[in-house]
Amino acid sequence: MSANIPPASAPAILEAKLQHSIGGLLLDVNFTLTKPWSVLFGPSGSGKTTLLRAIAGFVEPDSGHIARGDTVLFDSSSNHALPPYLRSIRSAAQTARLFPHKDVRWNILYGNGWLTRPLDASQIAEQTMALFRIDKLAGRMPADLSGGEKQRASVARAVVSAITFSGTGTPLLLLDEPFSGLDAALRDDLLAELREWLDRWKVPVLSVTHDIGEAFQLDAEVLKLAEGRIVEQGPAEAVLATERIRLLSRLG
């Protein structure tokens, strides 16, 4: 599949064309997301995290345009930048950010109101904590958690916030290497269950990974980023074929 050209029948989840300089890197991308789960894949320093932060509204690009459907999130030509809290975007950073004086359950429910759907936020939170294997940690404080447990709690909060979103439409969920540091077996189980859980609620995802196996397991649309530019976009088996062969040859 050629980059930046979605199938005519697929509605755009996100459209982004932006340029931004950070350090010695010029981030210059133009793409459209149309798949339930998309993955940003590329080496460290290629601009993946900066791109997620620009979409979320935590970084204002030097120039460009970002839109979700009819809602313009950012447009430099009209000097328009929608604040992060007004964007139909939810995100979890690579480093867990939890309120240290509140327990896990409170952290996960933070910022979530009541659903307009059949279930309420507390029920969604309980189910999501069980999915992330942290339901038995709900009453613990962040200081009593391991690094992996904190990260799972942080991602769970973003997931609950996306599912219980009370604005117009369904938000895009941004995940920056959500399961880095976890053992492979647990990561694989969580990925499979999270994919199914978010599919149920029709929550689209753009995530960052360095792991080829993760991209293949997710059956994701891959945006391959190199030196600040998207050099290829398409199914994992096409975009990452060379990397997969190289990895298998090393393992062999």
Coordinates of C-alpha atoms in Angstrom, one line a residue:
M1 CA 0.0 0.0 0.0
S2 CA 1.4 3.4 -0.9
A3 CA 1.8 5.8 2.0
N4 CA -0.7 8.5 2.9
I5 CA -3.5 7.3 0.6
P6 CA -6.3 5.5 2.4
P7 CA -8.8 3.3 0.7
A8 CA -11.7 5.4 -0.7
S9 CA -14.2 3.5 1.4
A10 CA -12.4 3.9 4.7
P11 CA -13.3 7.0 6.8
A12 CA -10.4 8.9 8.2
I13 CA -9.7 8.5 11.9
L14 CA -7.0 11.1 11.9
E15 CA -5.4 13.3 9.2
A16 CA -2.1 14.9 10.0
K17 CA 0.3 17.0 8.0
L18 CA 2.9 18.8 10.1
Q19 CA 6.5 20.0 10.4
H20 CA 8.3 20.5 13.6
S21 CA 12.0 20.9 14.5
I22 CA 13.3 19.4 17.7
G23 CA 17.0 19.3 18.4
G24 CA 18.7 18.3 15.2
L25 CA 15.6 16.5 13.9
L26 CA 13.0 17.9 11.4
L27 CA 9.8 16.0 11.8
D28 CA 8.0 16.3 8.5
V29 CA 5.0 13.9 8.1
N30 CA 1.8 13.7 6.1
F31 CA -0.5 10.7 6.7
T32 CA -4.1 9.5 7.3
L33 CA -5.2 6.8 9.8
T34 CA -8.1 4.6 8.8
K35 CA -7.5 1.3 10.6
P36 CA -8.6 0.3 14.1
W37 CA -5.0 -0.1 15.3
S38 CA -2.0 1.7 13.8
V39 CA 1.6 1.4 14.9
L40 CA 4.4 4.0 14.6
F41 CA 7.6 1.9 14.1
G42 CA 11.1 3.3 13.9
P43 CA 14.4 3.7 15.7
S44 CA 14.9 5.9 18.8
G45 CA 15.2 9.5 17.8
S46 CA 13.1 9.2 14.7
G47 CA 10.3 11.5 16.1
K48 CA 7.7 8.9 17.3
T49 CA 7.0 10.4 20.7
T50 CA 7.1 14.0 19.5
L51 CA 4.5 13.1 16.9
L52 CA 2.2 11.5 19.5
R53 CA 2.6 14.6 21.7
A54 CA 1.7 16.9 18.8
I55 CA -1.5 14.9 18.1
A56 CA -2.4 15.0 21.8
G57 CA -1.8 18.8 21.9
F58 CA 1.2 18.7 24.3
V59 CA 3.5 20.0 21.5
E60 CA 2.5 22.7 19.1
P61 CA 4.1 22.0 15.7
D62 CA 5.9 24.7 13.8
S63 CA 3.4 24.4 11.0
G64 CA 0.8 22.1 9.6
H65 CA -2.8 20.8 10.1
I66 CA -4.2 18.0 12.3
A67 CA -7.9 17.0 12.1
R68 CA -10.2 14.3 13.5
G69 CA -13.1 14.1 11.1
D70 CA -14.7 17.6 10.9
T71 CA -12.9 18.8 14.0
V72 CA -9.6 20.7 13.4
L73 CA -7.2 20.0 16.3
F74 CA -4.4 22.2 14.9
D75 CA -4.0 24.5 12.0
S76 CA -1.0 26.9 11.8
S77 CA -2.5 28.9 8.9
S78 CA -5.4 30.1 11.0
N79 CA -3.4 30.1 14.3
H80 CA -5.7 27.5 15.8
A81 CA -4.7 25.0 18.4
L82 CA -7.3 23.2 20.4
P83 CA -6.2 22.6 24.0
P84 CA -5.4 19.0 24.9
Y85 CA -8.4 18.6 27.2
L86 CA -10.8 19.6 24.4
R87 CA -9.4 17.1 21.9
S88 CA -11.1 13.7 21.3
I89 CA -7.7 12.2 22.2
R90 CA -6.6 10.1 25.2
S91 CA -3.0 9.0 25.8
A92 CA -0.6 7.2 28.0
A93 CA 3.1 8.1 28.0
Q94 CA 6.0 5.7 28.1
T95 CA 6.7 6.7 31.7
A96 CA 3.9 6.1 34.2
R97 CA 2.4 9.2 35.7
L98 CA 0.2 8.5 38.8
F99 CA -0.9 10.6 41.7
P100 CA 1.4 9.4 44.5
H101 CA -1.1 10.2 47.3
K102 CA -4.0 8.2 45.7
D103 CA -4.5 4.5 45.3
V104 CA -4.6 2.6 42.0
R105 CA -8.4 2.6 41.7
W106 CA -8.6 6.4 42.3
N107 CA -5.9 7.0 39.7
I108 CA -7.6 4.9 37.1
L109 CA -10.9 6.6 37.6
Y110 CA -9.4 10.1 37.7
G111 CA -11.1 12.4 35.2
N112 CA -13.8 9.9 34.2
G113 CA -17.4 10.9 34.5
W114 CA -20.5 8.7 34.1
L115 CA -21.1 6.9 30.9
T116 CA -24.0 7.6 28.6
R117 CA -23.8 3.9 27.8
P118 CA -25.2 1.0 29.8
L119 CA -22.2 0.6 32.1
D120 CA -20.7 3.2 34.4
A121 CA -17.1 4.2 34.7
S122 CA -16.5 2.3 37.9
Q123 CA -17.6 -1.0 36.3
I124 CA -15.4 -0.3 33.2
A125 CA -12.5 0.4 35.5
E126 CA -12.9 -2.8 37.4
Q127 CA -13.1 -4.8 34.2
T128 CA -10.0 -3.0 32.8
M129 CA -8.0 -3.5 35.9
A130 CA -8.8 -7.2 35.7
L131 CA -7.6 -7.2 32.1
F132 CA -4.3 -5.6 33.1
R133 CA -3.9 -8.0 36.0
I134 CA -4.0 -5.2 38.6
D135 CA -7.4 -5.7 40.1
K136 CA -5.9 -7.1 43.3
L137 CA -3.7 -3.9 43.5
A138 CA -6.7 -1.5 43.4
G139 CA -6.2 -0.3 47.0
R140 CA -2.4 0.0 46.8
M141 CA -0.5 3.3 46.6
P142 CA 1.8 3.9 43.7
A143 CA 4.9 3.7 46.0
D144 CA 4.0 0.1 46.7
L145 CA 3.9 -0.9 43.0
S146 CA 6.7 -2.2 40.8
G147 CA 7.6 -0.3 37.7
G148 CA 5.6 -2.7 35.5
E149 CA 2.6 -2.4 37.7
K150 CA 2.7 1.4 37.6
Q151 CA 2.9 1.3 33.8
R152 CA -0.1 -1.0 33.5
A153 CA -2.1 1.3 35.9
S154 CA -1.2 4.3 33.8
V155 CA -2.2 2.6 30.5
A156 CA -5.4 1.3 32.2
R157 CA -6.3 4.9 33.1
A158 CA -6.0 6.0 29.5
V159 CA -8.0 3.0 28.3
V160 CA -10.9 3.7 30.8
S161 CA -10.8 7.4 29.9
A162 CA -11.2 6.6 26.2
I163 CA -14.0 4.1 26.7
T164 CA -15.9 6.4 29.0
F165 CA -15.3 9.5 26.9
S166 CA -18.4 11.7 27.1
G167 CA -17.6 14.0 24.2
T168 CA -18.7 13.7 20.6
G169 CA -17.7 10.5 18.9
T170 CA -15.1 8.0 20.1
P171 CA -11.6 9.3 21.0
L172 CA -8.3 8.2 19.5
L173 CA -6.1 6.4 22.1
L174 CA -2.4 7.1 21.9
L175 CA 0.0 4.7 23.5
D176 CA 3.7 5.2 23.7
E177 CA 5.3 1.8 24.1
P178 CA 2.6 0.7 26.5
F179 CA 4.1 -2.6 27.6
S180 CA 7.9 -2.0 27.4
G181 CA 9.7 -3.8 30.2
L182 CA 7.1 -6.5 30.6
D183 CA 8.1 -10.1 30.0
A184 CA 7.1 -11.4 26.6
A185 CA 4.4 -13.8 27.7
L186 CA 2.5 -11.2 29.8
R187 CA 2.9 -8.6 27.1
D188 CA 1.5 -11.0 24.4
D189 CA -1.5 -11.9 26.6
L190 CA -2.2 -8.2 27.4
L191 CA -2.0 -7.2 23.8
A192 CA -4.4 -9.8 22.6
E193 CA -6.9 -9.0 25.3
L194 CA -6.5 -5.2 25.0
R195 CA -7.1 -5.4 21.2
E196 CA -10.3 -7.4 21.8
W197 CA -11.4 -5.0 24.6
L198 CA -10.9 -1.9 22.5
D199 CA -12.5 -3.4 19.4
R200 CA -15.6 -4.0 21.5
W201 CA -15.8 -0.3 22.4
K202 CA -14.7 0.8 18.9
V203 CA -11.8 2.8 20.3
P204 CA -9.1 3.3 17.6
V205 CA -5.4 3.2 18.6
L206 CA -2.1 4.7 17.5
S207 CA 0.7 3.1 19.4
V208 CA 4.5 3.3 19.3
T209 CA 6.6 0.1 19.4
H210 CA 10.2 -1.0 18.6
D211 CA 9.0 -4.6 18.7
I212 CA 8.4 -6.3 15.3
G213 CA 6.5 -9.2 17.0
E214 CA 4.2 -6.7 18.7
A215 CA 3.2 -5.1 15.4
F216 CA 2.6 -8.5 13.8
Q217 CA 0.5 -9.7 16.7
L218 CA -1.7 -6.6 16.6
D219 CA -2.3 -7.1 12.8
A220 CA -1.8 -3.4 12.7
E221 CA -1.4 -0.8 10.0
V222 CA 2.3 0.2 10.3
L223 CA 3.7 3.7 9.7
K224 CA 7.5 3.3 9.4
L225 CA 9.2 6.4 10.6
A226 CA 12.9 7.2 9.8
E227 CA 14.7 10.5 10.4
G228 CA 11.4 12.4 11.0
R229 CA 9.6 11.1 7.9
I230 CA 7.1 8.4 7.2
V231 CA 8.9 6.3 4.6
E232 CA 6.2 3.6 4.3
Q233 CA 2.7 2.8 5.4
G234 CA 0.7 -0.4 5.1
P235 CA 0.1 -3.8 6.7
A236 CA 2.8 -5.1 9.0
E237 CA 3.7 -8.1 6.8
A238 CA 4.5 -5.7 4.0
V239 CA 6.1 -2.8 5.7
L240 CA 8.2 -4.9 8.2
A241 CA 9.1 -7.8 5.9
T242 CA 12.8 -6.8 5.7
E243 CA 13.1 -6.2 9.4
R244 CA 11.5 -9.5 10.2
I245 CA 13.8 -11.5 7.9
R246 CA 16.8 -9.7 9.4
L247 CA 15.6 -10.5 12.9
L248 CA 15.0 -14.2 12.1
S249 CA 18.4 -14.5 10.5
R250 CA 20.0 -13.2 13.8
L251 CA 18.0 -15.7 15.8
G252 CA 18.8 -18.5 13.5

